[in-house]
Short mmCIF file of C-alpha atoms in Angstrom, two decimals:
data_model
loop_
_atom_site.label_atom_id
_atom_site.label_comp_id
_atom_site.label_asym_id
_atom_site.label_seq_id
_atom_site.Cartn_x
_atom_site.Cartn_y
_atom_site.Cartn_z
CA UNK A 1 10.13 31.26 23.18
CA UNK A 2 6.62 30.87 21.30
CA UNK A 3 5.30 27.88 20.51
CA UNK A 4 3.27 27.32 18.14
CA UNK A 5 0.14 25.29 19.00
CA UNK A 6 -2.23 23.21 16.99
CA UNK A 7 -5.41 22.58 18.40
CA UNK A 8 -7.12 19.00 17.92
CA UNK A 9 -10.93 18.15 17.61
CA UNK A 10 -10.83 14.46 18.43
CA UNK A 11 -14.00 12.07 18.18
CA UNK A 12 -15.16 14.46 15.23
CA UNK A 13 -18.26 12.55 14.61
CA UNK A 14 -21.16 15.43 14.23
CA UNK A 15 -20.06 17.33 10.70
CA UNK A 16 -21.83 20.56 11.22
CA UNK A 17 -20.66 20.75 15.37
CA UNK A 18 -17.49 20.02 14.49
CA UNK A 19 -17.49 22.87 11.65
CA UNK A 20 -18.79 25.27 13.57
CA UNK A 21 -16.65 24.95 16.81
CA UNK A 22 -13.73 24.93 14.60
CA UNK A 23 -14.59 28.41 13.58
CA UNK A 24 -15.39 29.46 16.82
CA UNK A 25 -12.06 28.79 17.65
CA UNK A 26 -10.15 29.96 14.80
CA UNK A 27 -12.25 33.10 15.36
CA UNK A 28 -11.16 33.48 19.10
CA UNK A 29 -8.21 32.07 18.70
CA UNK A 30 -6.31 33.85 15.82
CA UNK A 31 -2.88 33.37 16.94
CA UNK A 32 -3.12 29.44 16.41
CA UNK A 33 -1.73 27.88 13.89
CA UNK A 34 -4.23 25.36 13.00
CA UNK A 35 -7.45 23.51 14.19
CA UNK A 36 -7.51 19.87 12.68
CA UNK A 37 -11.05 17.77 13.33
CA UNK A 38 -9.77 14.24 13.67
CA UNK A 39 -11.58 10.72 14.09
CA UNK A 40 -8.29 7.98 14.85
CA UNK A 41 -10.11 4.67 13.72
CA UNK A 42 -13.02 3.85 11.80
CA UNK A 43 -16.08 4.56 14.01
CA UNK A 44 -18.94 2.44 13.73
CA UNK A 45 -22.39 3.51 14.05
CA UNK A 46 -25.30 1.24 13.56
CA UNK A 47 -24.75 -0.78 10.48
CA UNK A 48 -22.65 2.15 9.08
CA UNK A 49 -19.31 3.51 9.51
CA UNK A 50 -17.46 6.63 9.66
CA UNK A 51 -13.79 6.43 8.18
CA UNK A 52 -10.99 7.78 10.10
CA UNK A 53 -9.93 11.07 8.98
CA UNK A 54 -7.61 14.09 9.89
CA UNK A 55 -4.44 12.00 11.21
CA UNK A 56 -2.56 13.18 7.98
CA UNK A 57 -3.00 16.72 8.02
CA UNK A 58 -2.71 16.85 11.52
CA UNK A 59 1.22 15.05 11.17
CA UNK A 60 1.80 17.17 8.05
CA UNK A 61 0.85 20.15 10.10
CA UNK A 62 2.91 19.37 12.74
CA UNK A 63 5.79 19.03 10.45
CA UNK A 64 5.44 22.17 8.85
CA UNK A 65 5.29 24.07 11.98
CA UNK A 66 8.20 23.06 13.88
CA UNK A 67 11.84 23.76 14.03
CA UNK A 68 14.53 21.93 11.25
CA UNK A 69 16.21 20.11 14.19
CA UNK A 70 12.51 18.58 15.28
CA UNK A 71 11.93 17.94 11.70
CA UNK A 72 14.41 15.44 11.49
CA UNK A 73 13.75 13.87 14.92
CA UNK A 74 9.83 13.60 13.67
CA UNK A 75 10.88 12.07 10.27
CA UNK A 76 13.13 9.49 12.26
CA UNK A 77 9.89 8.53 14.63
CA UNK A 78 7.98 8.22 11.37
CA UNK A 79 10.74 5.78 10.01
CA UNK A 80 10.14 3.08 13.24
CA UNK A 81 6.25 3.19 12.07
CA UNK A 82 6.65 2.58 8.72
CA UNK A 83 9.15 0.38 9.55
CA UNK A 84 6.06 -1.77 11.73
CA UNK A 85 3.67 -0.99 8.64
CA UNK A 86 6.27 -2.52 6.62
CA UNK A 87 6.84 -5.44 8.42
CA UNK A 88 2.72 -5.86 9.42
CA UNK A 89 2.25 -5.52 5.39
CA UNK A 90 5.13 -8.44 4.65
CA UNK A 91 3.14 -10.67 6.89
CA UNK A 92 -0.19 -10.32 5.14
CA UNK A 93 1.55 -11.23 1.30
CA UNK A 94 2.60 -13.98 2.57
CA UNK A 95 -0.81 -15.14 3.16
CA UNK A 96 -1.19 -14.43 -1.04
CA UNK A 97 2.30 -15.78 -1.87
CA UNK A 98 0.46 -19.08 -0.49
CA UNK A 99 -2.74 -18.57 -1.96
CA UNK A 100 -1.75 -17.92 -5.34
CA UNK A 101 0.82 -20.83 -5.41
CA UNK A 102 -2.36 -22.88 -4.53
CA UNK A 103 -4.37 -21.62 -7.68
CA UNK A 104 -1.11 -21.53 -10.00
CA UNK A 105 -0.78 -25.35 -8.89
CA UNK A 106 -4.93 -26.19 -9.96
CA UNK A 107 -3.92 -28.76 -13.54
CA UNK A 108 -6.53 -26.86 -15.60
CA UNK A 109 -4.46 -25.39 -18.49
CA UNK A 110 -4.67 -20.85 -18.51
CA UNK A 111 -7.35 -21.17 -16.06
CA UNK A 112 -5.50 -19.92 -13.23
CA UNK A 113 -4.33 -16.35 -14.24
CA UNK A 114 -7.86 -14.07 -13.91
CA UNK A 115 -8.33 -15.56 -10.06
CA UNK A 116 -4.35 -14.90 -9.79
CA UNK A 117 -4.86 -11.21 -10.83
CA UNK A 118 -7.67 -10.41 -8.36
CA UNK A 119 -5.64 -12.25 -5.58
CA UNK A 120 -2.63 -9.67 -6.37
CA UNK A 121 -4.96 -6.71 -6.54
CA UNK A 122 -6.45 -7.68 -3.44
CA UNK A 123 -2.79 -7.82 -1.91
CA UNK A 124 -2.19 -4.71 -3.22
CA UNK A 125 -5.07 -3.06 -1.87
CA UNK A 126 -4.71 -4.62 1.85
CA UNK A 127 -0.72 -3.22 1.86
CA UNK A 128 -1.92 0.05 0.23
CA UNK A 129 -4.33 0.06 3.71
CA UNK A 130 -1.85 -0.97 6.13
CA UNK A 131 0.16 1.98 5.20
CA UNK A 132 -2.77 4.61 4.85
CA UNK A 133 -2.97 5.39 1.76
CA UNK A 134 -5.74 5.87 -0.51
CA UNK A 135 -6.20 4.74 -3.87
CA UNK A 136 -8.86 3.73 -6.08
CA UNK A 137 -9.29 0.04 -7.81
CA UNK A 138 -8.53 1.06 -10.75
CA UNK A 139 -5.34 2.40 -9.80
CA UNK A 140 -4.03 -0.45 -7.64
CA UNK A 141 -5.14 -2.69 -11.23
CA UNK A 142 -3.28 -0.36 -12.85
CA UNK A 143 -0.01 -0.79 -10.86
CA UNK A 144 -0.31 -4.49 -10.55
CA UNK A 145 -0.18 -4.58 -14.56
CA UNK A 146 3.07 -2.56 -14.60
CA UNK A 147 4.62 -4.96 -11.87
CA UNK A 148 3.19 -8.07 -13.70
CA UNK A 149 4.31 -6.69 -17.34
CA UNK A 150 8.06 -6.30 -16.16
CA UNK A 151 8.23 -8.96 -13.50
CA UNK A 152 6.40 -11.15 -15.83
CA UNK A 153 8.83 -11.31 -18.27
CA UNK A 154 11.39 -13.48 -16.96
CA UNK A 155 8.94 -16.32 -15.58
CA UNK A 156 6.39 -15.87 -19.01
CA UNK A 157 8.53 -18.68 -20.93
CA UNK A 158 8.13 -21.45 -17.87
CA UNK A 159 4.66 -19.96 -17.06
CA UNK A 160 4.01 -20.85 -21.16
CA UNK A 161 5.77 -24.51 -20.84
CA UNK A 162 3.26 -24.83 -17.89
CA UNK A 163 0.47 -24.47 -19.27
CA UNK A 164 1.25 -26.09 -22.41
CA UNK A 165 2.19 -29.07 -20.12
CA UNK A 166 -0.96 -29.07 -18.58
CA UNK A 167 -2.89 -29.84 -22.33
CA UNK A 168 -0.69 -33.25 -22.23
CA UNK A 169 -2.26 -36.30 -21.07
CA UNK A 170 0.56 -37.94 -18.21
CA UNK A 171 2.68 -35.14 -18.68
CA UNK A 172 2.82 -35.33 -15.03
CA UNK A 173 0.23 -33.13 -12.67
CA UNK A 174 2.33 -32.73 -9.72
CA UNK A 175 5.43 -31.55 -11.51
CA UNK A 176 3.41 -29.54 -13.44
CA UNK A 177 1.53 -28.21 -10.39
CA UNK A 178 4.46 -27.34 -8.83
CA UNK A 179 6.06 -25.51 -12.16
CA UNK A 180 2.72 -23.33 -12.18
CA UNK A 181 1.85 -22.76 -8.68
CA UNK A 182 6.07 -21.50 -7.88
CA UNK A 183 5.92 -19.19 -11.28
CA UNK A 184 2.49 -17.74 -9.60
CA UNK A 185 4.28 -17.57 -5.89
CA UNK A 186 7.35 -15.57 -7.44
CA UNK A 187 5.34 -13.15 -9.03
CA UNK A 188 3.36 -12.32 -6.17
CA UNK A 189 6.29 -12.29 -3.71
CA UNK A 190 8.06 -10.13 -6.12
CA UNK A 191 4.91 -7.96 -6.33
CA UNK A 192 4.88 -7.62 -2.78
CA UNK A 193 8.40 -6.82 -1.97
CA UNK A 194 8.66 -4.00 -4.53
CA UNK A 195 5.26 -2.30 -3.44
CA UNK A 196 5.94 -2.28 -0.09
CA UNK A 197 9.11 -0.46 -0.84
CA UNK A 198 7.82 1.98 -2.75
CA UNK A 199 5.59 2.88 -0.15
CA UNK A 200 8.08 3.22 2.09
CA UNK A 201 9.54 6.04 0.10
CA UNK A 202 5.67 7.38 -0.88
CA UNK A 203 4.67 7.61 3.28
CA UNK A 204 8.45 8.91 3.78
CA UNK A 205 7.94 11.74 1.29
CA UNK A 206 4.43 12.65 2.71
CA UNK A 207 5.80 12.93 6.09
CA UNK A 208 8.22 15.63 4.51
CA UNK A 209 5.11 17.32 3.00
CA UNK A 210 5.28 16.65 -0.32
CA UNK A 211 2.13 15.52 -2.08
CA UNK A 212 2.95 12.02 -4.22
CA UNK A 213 1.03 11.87 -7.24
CA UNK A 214 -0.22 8.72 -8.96
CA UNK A 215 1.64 9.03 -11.62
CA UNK A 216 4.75 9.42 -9.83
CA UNK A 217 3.57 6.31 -7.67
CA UNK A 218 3.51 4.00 -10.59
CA UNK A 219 7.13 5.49 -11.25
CA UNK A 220 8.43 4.56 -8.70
CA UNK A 221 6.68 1.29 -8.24
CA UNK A 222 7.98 0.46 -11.87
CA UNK A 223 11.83 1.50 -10.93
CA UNK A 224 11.61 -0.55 -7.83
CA UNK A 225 10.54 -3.63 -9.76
CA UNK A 226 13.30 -2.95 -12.16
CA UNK A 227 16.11 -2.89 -9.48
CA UNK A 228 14.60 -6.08 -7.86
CA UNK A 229 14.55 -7.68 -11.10
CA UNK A 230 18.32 -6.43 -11.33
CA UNK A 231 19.28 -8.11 -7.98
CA UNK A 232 17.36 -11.19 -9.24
CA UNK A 233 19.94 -11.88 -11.51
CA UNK A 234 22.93 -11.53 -9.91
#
């Protein structure tokens, strides 16, 4: 039987090398199937660094070039590392969860919410790293709108009290506090629980090799809150 082989250019540093031995090779080499420069980590040089790069393709490549049977064995390995990515990325909200119950319980009335959004964007951004994917601010801003606009809605009214609260002289700091900064905890924890998930299904997809769009990202990241929000209830 033939297998097919894949050749890999690790430690990929020097562009134009790289480009031309990967050429040379495809030009010797006809009969293989791909040749994938690849860097594994971030490599630092000097005060600058070179991002990882190649890791993707070479996976996706992989998967497109083996047998249905090893497809579904590779999916399944893929599975236990998102499943680690996952769990790495539910470790690092928490440290938000925290942080934002800390700035949700500061007694200065509607003060809280800007440094609240850039501590959920900043979540966002860390999980959307853990799992290796790349998008831009904007984009993670955009999707921690969506989550805020539909998560939002059920903790807006005691959010509102809160703050209102908070304009009363002796209407009581630490219950206030504690109002604010748990409204500011759910959200985030929320936030958290339904991004990771929809990663889960974005990194399972692009194991398959199917390209996930952004728009199809914020799709599902919107659905997802909307079945948490479901199970919320119940």
């Amino acid at each position: 039987m033939q297998l097919p082989v894949i050749v890999v250019l690790t430690q990929a540093l020097e562009e134009s090398g790289t480009r031309e031995l990967k050429e040379y090779i495809e030009q010797e080499c006809p009969q293989i199937r791909a040749c994938i420069p690849v860097i594994a980590r971030d490599y630092s040089i000097g005060p600058h660094t070179l991002p990882s790069f190649g890791l993707k393709e070479l996976m996706l490549t992989t998967f497109r070039n083996i047998s249905d049977e090893s497809q579904r064995a590779f999916i399944n390995a893929q599975r236990v590392d998102i499943d680690k990515k996952a769990e790495l990325a539910s470790r690092w909200a928490r440290r938000f969860v925290y942080e934002t119950f800390a700035v949700g319980f500061i007694p200065i009335p509607f003060a809280d919410a800007p440094i609240i959004a850039t501590s959920q964007v900043t979540m966002i951004a860390k999980i959307t790293a853990i799992f290796g994917i790349s998008y831009d601010r904007a984009m993670l801003t955009s999707l921690v709108g969506a989550m805020a606009g539909i998560g939002g809605a059920v903790v807006t009214g005691r959010a509102l009290t809160t703050n209102l609260l908070k304009l009363v002289p002796g209407a009581g700091t630490l219950v206030t506090g504690m109002i604010s900064g748990s409204t500011a905890a759910a959200i985030t924890l929320m936030m958290s629980r339904v991004y990771i998930s929809a990663l889960r299904e974005v990194s399972l997809r692009e194991y398959a090799g199917e390209k996930v769009l952004p728009d199809e990202i914020r799709y599902l990241v919107e659905t997802e809150m909307r079945k948490y929000m479901e199970r919320s209830r119940k």
